[in-house]
Short mmCIF file of C-alpha atoms in Angstrom, two decimals:
data_model
loop_
_atom_site.label_atom_id
_atom_site.label_comp_id
_atom_site.label_asym_id
_atom_site.label_seq_id
_atom_site.Cartn_x
_atom_site.Cartn_y
_atom_site.Cartn_z
CA MET A 1 197.67 244.35 123.05
CA LYS A 2 199.61 246.33 120.12
CA ASN A 3 197.18 244.39 117.69
CA PHE A 4 194.13 245.17 119.89
CA PHE A 5 195.23 249.02 119.70
CA SER A 6 195.59 248.98 116.13
CA GLU A 7 192.15 246.76 115.45
CA LEU A 8 190.45 249.46 117.31
CA SER A 9 191.52 252.29 115.73
CA HIS A 10 190.39 250.50 112.59
CA TYR A 11 186.96 249.54 114.02
CA ARG A 12 186.46 253.09 114.68
CA ARG A 13 187.69 254.24 111.45
CA PHE A 14 185.36 252.19 109.96
CA THR A 15 182.32 252.97 111.42
CA LYS A 16 182.68 256.74 112.66
CA LYS A 17 184.85 257.92 109.58
CA THR A 18 184.52 256.24 106.01
CA LEU A 19 181.28 257.61 104.43
CA ASP A 20 178.64 255.27 103.63
CA GLU A 21 179.08 255.77 100.06
CA ASP A 22 181.99 254.34 100.75
CA LYS A 23 180.37 251.44 102.89
CA LYS A 24 177.98 250.01 99.89
CA ILE A 25 180.44 247.27 99.23
CA VAL A 26 182.69 245.28 101.66
CA PHE A 27 184.94 242.31 101.64
CA TYR A 28 186.57 240.13 104.46
CA ALA A 29 188.64 237.77 104.42
CA GLU A 30 189.49 235.28 107.38
CA HIS A 31 193.64 235.57 106.26
CA ALA A 32 195.52 237.07 103.83
CA GLY A 33 194.72 233.43 101.82
CA TYR A 34 191.80 234.61 100.12
CA TYR A 35 192.32 237.13 98.69
CA PRO A 36 193.23 235.41 95.23
CA ASN A 37 190.06 234.07 95.04
CA PHE A 38 188.81 238.12 95.85
CA GLU A 39 191.36 239.92 93.32
CA GLY A 40 189.75 239.67 90.54
CA ILE A 41 186.16 241.35 91.45
CA ILE A 42 188.55 243.99 93.21
CA GLU A 43 190.56 245.00 90.43
CA GLU A 44 187.33 244.39 88.18
CA LEU A 45 185.56 247.43 90.62
CA THR A 46 188.38 250.11 91.38
CA ASN A 47 189.82 249.96 88.83
CA LYS A 48 187.59 249.47 85.96
CA ARG A 49 183.80 250.41 87.05
CA LYS A 50 185.91 252.77 90.04
CA HIS A 51 184.31 251.88 92.44
CA THR A 52 184.56 252.37 95.63
CA ILE A 53 185.39 249.22 98.24
CA CYS A 54 185.77 248.26 101.76
CA TYR A 55 188.03 245.18 102.43
CA ILE A 56 187.86 243.69 105.86
CA THR A 57 190.90 241.38 106.77
CA SER A 58 191.48 239.15 109.96
CA ASP A 59 195.02 239.28 109.61
CA PRO A 60 197.66 242.43 110.94
CA ASN A 61 200.35 240.97 108.10
CA ASP A 62 197.92 240.53 105.33
CA SER A 63 199.44 242.47 102.46
CA ILE A 64 196.62 243.97 101.16
CA LEU A 65 196.63 246.21 104.90
CA LYS A 66 199.35 248.49 102.50
CA THR A 67 198.03 248.40 98.91
CA ASP A 68 198.12 251.73 96.99
CA ASN A 69 195.14 251.70 96.14
CA PRO A 70 193.18 255.02 96.79
CA ARG A 71 189.57 253.15 95.90
CA ILE A 72 190.46 250.14 98.31
CA LYS A 73 189.99 250.99 102.05
CA THR A 74 191.02 248.52 104.51
CA PHE A 75 190.84 247.05 107.63
CA TYR A 76 192.15 244.91 110.27
CA ILE A 77 189.40 243.87 113.04
CA LYS A 78 189.32 240.44 114.30
CA SER A 79 188.16 240.38 118.24
CA LEU A 80 185.50 242.92 117.21
CA LEU A 81 184.40 241.75 114.49
CA ALA A 82 181.28 239.46 114.98
CA PHE A 83 180.07 242.60 116.89
CA LEU A 84 180.90 245.22 114.10
CA MET A 85 179.01 242.32 111.45
CA ALA A 86 175.98 242.15 114.30
CA PHE A 87 175.17 245.68 113.47
CA ILE A 88 177.04 246.78 110.23
CA LYS A 89 175.49 249.26 107.39
CA CYS A 90 176.40 248.04 103.70
CA ARG A 91 174.64 247.21 100.61
CA VAL A 92 176.61 243.99 99.63
CA PHE A 93 178.82 241.55 101.72
CA VAL A 94 181.46 239.52 99.92
CA MET A 95 182.82 236.30 101.79
CA THR A 96 184.44 233.39 101.13
CA LEU A 97 182.96 232.01 104.63
CA THR A 98 181.79 229.13 104.18
CA ASP A 99 178.82 228.52 107.90
CA PHE A 100 177.86 231.56 107.80
CA ASN A 101 175.52 232.14 110.60
CA GLN A 102 175.57 229.26 112.42
CA PHE A 103 178.19 230.61 114.78
CA HIS A 104 179.61 233.76 116.04
CA LEU A 105 179.13 235.62 112.93
CA LYS A 106 175.85 236.12 112.22
CA ARG A 107 173.90 238.66 109.76
CA SER A 108 173.72 242.11 110.58
CA VAL A 109 170.18 243.18 111.34
CA ASN A 110 169.88 245.37 108.69
CA PRO A 111 169.27 245.27 105.49
CA VAL A 112 172.98 243.70 103.70
CA HIS A 113 172.73 241.27 100.70
CA TYR A 114 175.71 238.66 101.43
CA VAL A 115 178.10 237.17 97.92
CA TYR A 116 179.64 234.02 98.55
CA VAL A 117 182.84 233.76 96.49
CA PHE A 118 184.12 230.36 96.38
CA HIS A 119 187.55 229.46 97.81
CA SER A 120 188.11 226.32 96.11
CA MET A 121 186.23 224.33 92.93
CA VAL A 122 184.93 221.06 95.22
CA SER A 123 181.22 219.93 96.04
CA THR A 124 179.36 221.26 98.64
CA HIS A 125 178.69 218.04 100.33
CA MET A 126 180.94 216.42 101.27
CA MET A 127 184.15 218.83 102.21
CA TYR A 128 181.74 221.21 103.96
CA LEU A 129 179.29 220.75 107.20
CA PRO A 130 175.67 220.49 106.49
CA ASP A 131 174.29 224.22 105.88
CA ALA A 132 177.21 225.86 105.31
CA PHE A 133 176.08 227.94 103.21
CA ASN A 134 172.06 228.18 103.71
CA HIS A 135 172.21 232.05 105.17
CA TYR A 136 173.84 234.28 101.61
CA ASP A 137 171.88 235.99 99.88
CA SER A 138 173.49 234.91 96.06
CA ILE A 139 176.52 232.35 94.88
CA LEU A 140 178.58 232.85 92.44
CA CYS A 141 178.70 229.23 91.47
CA VAL A 142 182.21 227.77 89.56
CA GLY A 143 180.19 225.36 87.56
CA ASP A 144 177.01 223.09 86.90
CA HIS A 145 178.11 220.90 89.77
CA HIS A 146 177.74 223.80 92.63
CA MET A 147 174.20 224.86 91.06
CA GLU A 148 173.09 221.59 90.30
CA GLU A 149 173.82 220.59 94.28
CA LEU A 150 172.87 223.56 96.67
CA ARG A 151 169.53 223.48 94.13
CA LYS A 152 169.21 220.05 95.47
CA TYR A 153 169.50 220.70 98.87
CA GLU A 154 167.25 223.45 98.72
CA GLU A 155 164.62 221.48 97.32
CA MET A 156 165.35 218.67 100.14
CA LYS A 157 165.28 220.20 102.84
CA GLY A 158 162.44 223.28 101.74
CA LEU A 159 164.29 225.65 102.06
CA PRO A 160 163.54 229.02 100.02
CA GLN A 161 165.98 228.99 96.82
CA LYS A 162 169.37 231.21 96.56
CA GLN A 163 170.20 233.64 93.35
CA LEU A 164 172.78 230.95 91.90
CA VAL A 165 175.42 232.78 89.86
CA THR A 166 177.19 231.14 87.19
CA GLY A 167 180.84 232.82 88.36
CA GLY A 168 183.50 230.79 87.74
CA TYR A 169 186.40 231.50 89.19
CA TYR A 170 188.74 233.48 88.75
CA ARG A 171 192.21 232.28 90.95
CA LEU A 172 192.04 229.61 88.61
CA GLU A 173 191.57 231.91 85.65
CA ARG A 174 194.72 233.42 87.57
CA ILE A 175 196.69 230.84 87.59
CA TYR A 176 196.19 229.53 83.73
CA ASP A 177 197.12 232.43 82.92
CA LYS A 178 200.82 233.27 84.85
CA CYS A 179 201.34 229.48 83.67
CA LYS A 180 200.67 230.90 80.00
CA LYS A 181 203.44 232.95 80.57
CA TYR A 182 205.60 231.12 82.57
CA LEU A 183 205.92 229.10 79.96
CA ARG A 184 207.20 231.46 77.83
CA THR A 185 209.56 232.81 79.52
CA PRO A 186 212.81 231.11 78.40
CA SER A 187 215.21 229.32 81.17
CA SER A 188 218.88 229.10 81.64
CA GLU A 189 218.27 226.19 83.54
CA LYS A 190 218.80 223.06 83.18
CA TYR A 191 215.88 220.89 83.24
CA LYS A 192 214.90 218.43 85.83
CA VAL A 193 211.40 216.68 86.83
CA THR A 194 209.96 218.59 89.65
CA VAL A 195 207.12 216.97 91.91
CA LEU A 196 204.36 219.11 93.84
CA ILE A 197 203.17 217.48 96.83
CA ALA A 198 200.34 220.08 97.74
CA PRO A 199 197.87 217.28 100.04
CA SER A 200 194.71 218.47 102.31
CA TRP A 201 194.62 219.02 105.94
CA GLY A 202 193.38 216.04 108.71
CA LYS A 203 194.01 213.17 110.74
CA GLY A 204 195.62 210.79 107.95
CA ASN A 205 196.38 213.29 104.81
CA ILE A 206 199.49 212.41 102.51
CA LEU A 207 202.27 214.14 105.21
CA GLU A 208 200.78 212.53 108.25
CA SER A 209 200.74 209.24 106.26
CA PHE A 210 203.96 208.54 104.31
CA GLY A 211 205.23 211.57 104.18
CA GLU A 212 208.78 211.33 104.45
CA LEU A 213 208.97 207.92 102.87
CA LEU A 214 206.88 210.01 99.85
CA VAL A 215 210.22 212.54 100.09
CA ALA A 216 212.10 209.97 100.23
CA MET A 217 211.32 208.09 96.34
CA LEU A 218 211.50 211.08 94.83
CA LEU A 219 214.48 212.70 95.81
CA ASP A 220 216.06 209.36 95.45
CA ARG A 221 214.53 209.41 91.72
CA ASP A 222 216.20 212.60 90.71
CA PHE A 223 213.12 214.44 91.16
CA ASN A 224 212.55 218.01 92.24
CA VAL A 225 210.67 218.06 94.99
CA ILE A 226 208.52 220.73 96.37
CA ILE A 227 206.20 220.51 99.08
CA ARG A 228 202.53 223.05 99.54
CA PRO A 229 201.15 221.87 102.69
CA HIS A 230 197.93 223.23 103.62
CA PRO A 231 197.82 226.19 105.96
CA GLU A 232 195.60 224.34 108.33
CA THR A 233 198.69 221.82 108.97
CA VAL A 234 201.18 224.38 109.07
CA LYS A 235 199.31 225.40 112.03
CA ARG A 236 198.11 222.46 113.93
CA THR A 237 200.83 220.28 113.06
CA PRO A 238 204.36 221.80 112.38
CA GLU A 239 205.91 218.91 114.01
CA LEU A 240 205.26 217.07 110.48
CA LEU A 241 207.39 219.41 108.66
CA ASP A 242 209.79 220.01 111.07
CA ALA A 243 209.99 216.22 110.76
CA ILE A 244 210.88 216.51 106.93
CA LYS A 245 213.10 219.51 107.30
CA GLU A 246 215.25 217.38 109.72
CA LYS A 247 215.87 214.85 107.70
CA TYR A 248 215.98 216.76 104.18
CA GLY A 249 216.26 219.77 104.80
CA ASP A 250 220.24 219.92 102.63
CA ASN A 251 218.82 218.50 100.15
CA LYS A 252 218.53 221.62 97.68
CA ALA A 253 216.15 220.09 95.41
CA LEU A 254 213.34 219.97 98.45
CA THR A 255 211.61 223.35 98.66
CA ILE A 256 209.22 224.29 101.52
CA GLU A 257 206.86 226.36 99.79
CA SER A 258 204.06 227.53 103.04
CA SER A 259 202.57 230.10 101.40
CA VAL A 260 199.21 229.48 99.65
CA THR A 261 199.13 233.43 98.06
CA THR A 262 201.48 232.82 95.76
CA ASP A 263 201.55 230.20 92.60
CA ASP A 264 204.54 229.66 92.12
CA ALA A 265 204.96 226.72 93.22
CA LEU A 266 202.24 225.05 90.95
CA LEU A 267 203.84 226.67 87.86
CA LYS A 268 207.32 225.37 87.98
CA SER A 269 205.73 221.65 88.72
CA ASP A 270 205.57 219.05 85.75
CA VAL A 271 202.52 216.82 88.12
CA LEU A 272 201.09 217.36 91.32
CA ILE A 273 200.92 214.29 94.25
CA CYS A 274 197.57 215.19 96.19
CA ASP A 275 194.81 213.17 97.56
CA CYS A 276 191.60 214.94 97.55
CA SER A 277 192.06 218.86 97.56
CA GLY A 278 190.98 221.28 95.78
CA VAL A 279 193.71 222.36 94.61
CA ALA A 280 194.21 219.19 92.35
CA LEU A 281 191.18 220.62 90.39
CA GLU A 282 192.97 223.94 90.20
CA TYR A 283 196.18 222.53 88.82
CA ALA A 284 195.22 220.09 86.12
CA PHE A 285 192.58 223.04 85.05
CA GLY A 286 194.59 225.72 85.47
CA THR A 287 198.19 224.44 83.81
CA GLU A 288 196.63 221.53 81.90
CA ARG A 289 199.30 219.20 83.77
CA PRO A 290 198.53 215.81 85.26
CA VAL A 291 197.36 214.91 88.68
CA LEU A 292 198.05 211.68 90.95
CA PHE A 293 196.05 210.81 93.89
CA LEU A 294 197.10 209.25 96.96
CA ASP A 295 194.43 207.12 97.77
CA VAL A 296 194.17 207.86 101.25
CA PRO A 297 190.76 208.71 103.19
CA LEU A 298 188.45 211.15 102.56
CA LYS A 299 188.42 214.24 104.01
CA ILE A 300 184.01 213.94 105.10
CA ARG A 301 182.32 216.60 107.08
CA ASN A 302 179.16 216.26 106.40
CA GLU A 303 178.89 212.06 107.07
CA ASN A 304 175.45 212.30 105.08
CA TYR A 305 176.36 213.66 102.03
CA ARG A 306 175.20 210.93 100.19
CA GLU A 307 171.77 211.09 100.40
CA LEU A 308 171.49 214.48 97.99
CA GLY A 309 172.36 211.66 95.44
CA ILE A 310 174.78 213.15 93.65
CA LYS A 311 178.56 212.10 93.80
CA PRO A 312 181.71 214.96 94.49
CA VAL A 313 183.24 216.35 91.82
CA GLU A 314 185.88 215.56 93.34
CA LEU A 315 186.35 211.82 93.69
CA PHE A 316 184.48 211.81 90.38
CA LEU A 317 187.10 213.89 88.03
CA ARG A 318 190.03 212.07 89.70
CA SER A 319 190.74 209.56 86.99
CA GLU A 320 189.51 212.09 84.20
CA LEU A 321 193.10 214.61 85.40
CA GLY A 322 195.46 211.89 85.90
CA VAL A 323 195.65 208.46 88.13
CA ILE A 324 194.57 207.16 91.31
CA VAL A 325 197.16 205.19 93.27
CA SER A 326 196.05 202.83 96.73
CA PRO A 327 199.41 203.76 99.39
CA GLU A 328 200.22 199.84 98.94
CA LYS A 329 201.57 200.59 95.87
CA MET A 330 203.37 203.29 96.87
CA GLU A 331 206.35 202.22 95.30
CA SER A 332 205.22 202.38 92.13
CA VAL A 333 204.61 206.57 92.45
CA PRO A 334 208.37 207.11 90.75
CA GLU A 335 207.38 205.39 87.60
CA ARG A 336 203.86 207.29 87.75
CA ILE A 337 205.04 209.76 87.18
CA GLU A 338 207.34 209.61 84.65
CA THR A 339 204.18 207.66 82.95
CA LEU A 340 201.82 210.55 82.90
CA ILE A 341 204.93 213.20 82.06
CA LEU A 342 205.41 211.45 78.73
CA GLU A 343 201.42 210.90 78.34
CA LYS A 344 201.29 215.07 79.88
CA GLU A 345 199.87 216.15 75.67
CA LYS A 346 196.99 213.78 76.03
CA TYR A 347 196.06 214.88 79.37
CA GLY A 348 196.34 218.61 78.57
CA GLU A 349 193.80 217.84 75.86
CA ARG A 350 191.87 216.33 77.89
CA ILE A 351 191.69 218.64 80.45
CA SER A 352 191.07 221.64 78.24
CA LEU A 353 187.83 220.25 77.04
CA LEU A 354 186.77 219.28 81.11
CA ARG A 355 187.64 222.74 81.85
CA GLU A 356 185.52 223.97 78.99
CA LYS A 357 182.77 221.36 81.08
CA TYR A 358 182.58 222.13 84.57
CA VAL A 359 184.08 225.87 84.83
CA TYR A 360 181.21 228.51 83.76
CA VAL A 361 182.82 231.59 82.16
CA PHE A 362 186.45 230.87 81.93
CA GLY A 363 188.29 234.44 81.49
CA ARG A 364 185.37 236.44 82.35
CA SER A 365 184.48 235.46 86.09
CA SER A 366 185.83 238.77 87.10
CA GLN A 367 183.71 240.79 84.97
CA VAL A 368 180.59 238.58 85.72
CA GLY A 369 180.83 238.84 90.08
CA ALA A 370 181.45 242.46 89.46
CA GLU A 371 178.38 242.95 87.35
CA HIS A 372 176.45 240.68 89.81
CA ILE A 373 177.35 242.40 93.20
CA LEU A 374 176.67 246.38 91.36
CA ASP A 375 172.94 245.36 90.54
CA ARG A 376 172.67 245.01 94.00
CA ILE A 377 173.22 247.90 95.10
CA LYS A 378 171.25 250.48 91.67
#
């Protein structure tokens, strides 16, 4: 009830007390974890271009609500969001929300330009539902794979062409910059191999299939182990993490990092263990370190993804970014990790070249995204 009255106050402040001039550009995030995808563009717009923006979040604990940036006007709106969006008056509305206009969140009855910002580097046609991006006016594409997939889908379905922008991926740049800084920072701690486990969520994921076994093998090898569960795993199946905590919680070599708003786990780890999650691309391209992929069943939300005739980037890049290990050969994981670390320089060089090939405007995504948004309000 307290949150509802707070939300009602924010709703009134947005609709009644915020100047139209300050509502030209609106960002929306479902929860705090999405802010890192907007951060670069927002800093470019507010700090460098001196524009005011509105930021709506459906997370009452989102730290953005306490920002001291006077050019960011923040609002907590959740239960009233569908009503607000249906009638919102702004020039540009920026989101990471897939399936927009498919369910309860609809386009405004007023003329609004909707911009999509990717929250993952994966392809558009396997891990997302069909028509997930149809109702956006423009999309900030991470790389050629997004551009090719979206154009092919529009052609197949007879859809009008959206404005596709060579947008890049700010979150990757943030990880890369932090990693370089981390490597330059002296450490007094004795070196010990650190392995990060960061799987996707859903049926048959790594934690569900053999989480305890994997943790046991890595700890027995005297590795530091960091588990970074997907937010949906924390929300939907917390018992998976509880079982690991109960069994290994007293082991100081094990850390469970529940927040995805920080990149610390990515910076500290020597190798990532993953399935087919987008974090594998962020980790490899951001740290230039290898990935061990466990070949569990794929997370497929569009059963007809093969109709596009394009292999998803998260599949064909796996063998380039590291090694793929079958669950039947789980016992080989510790040895494969040690081999990856021995070959880290080789992987680093290869990953750097792949990043140049598959990621647009690396290092300049914030400027490109901000410029695109500002062009829409001229």
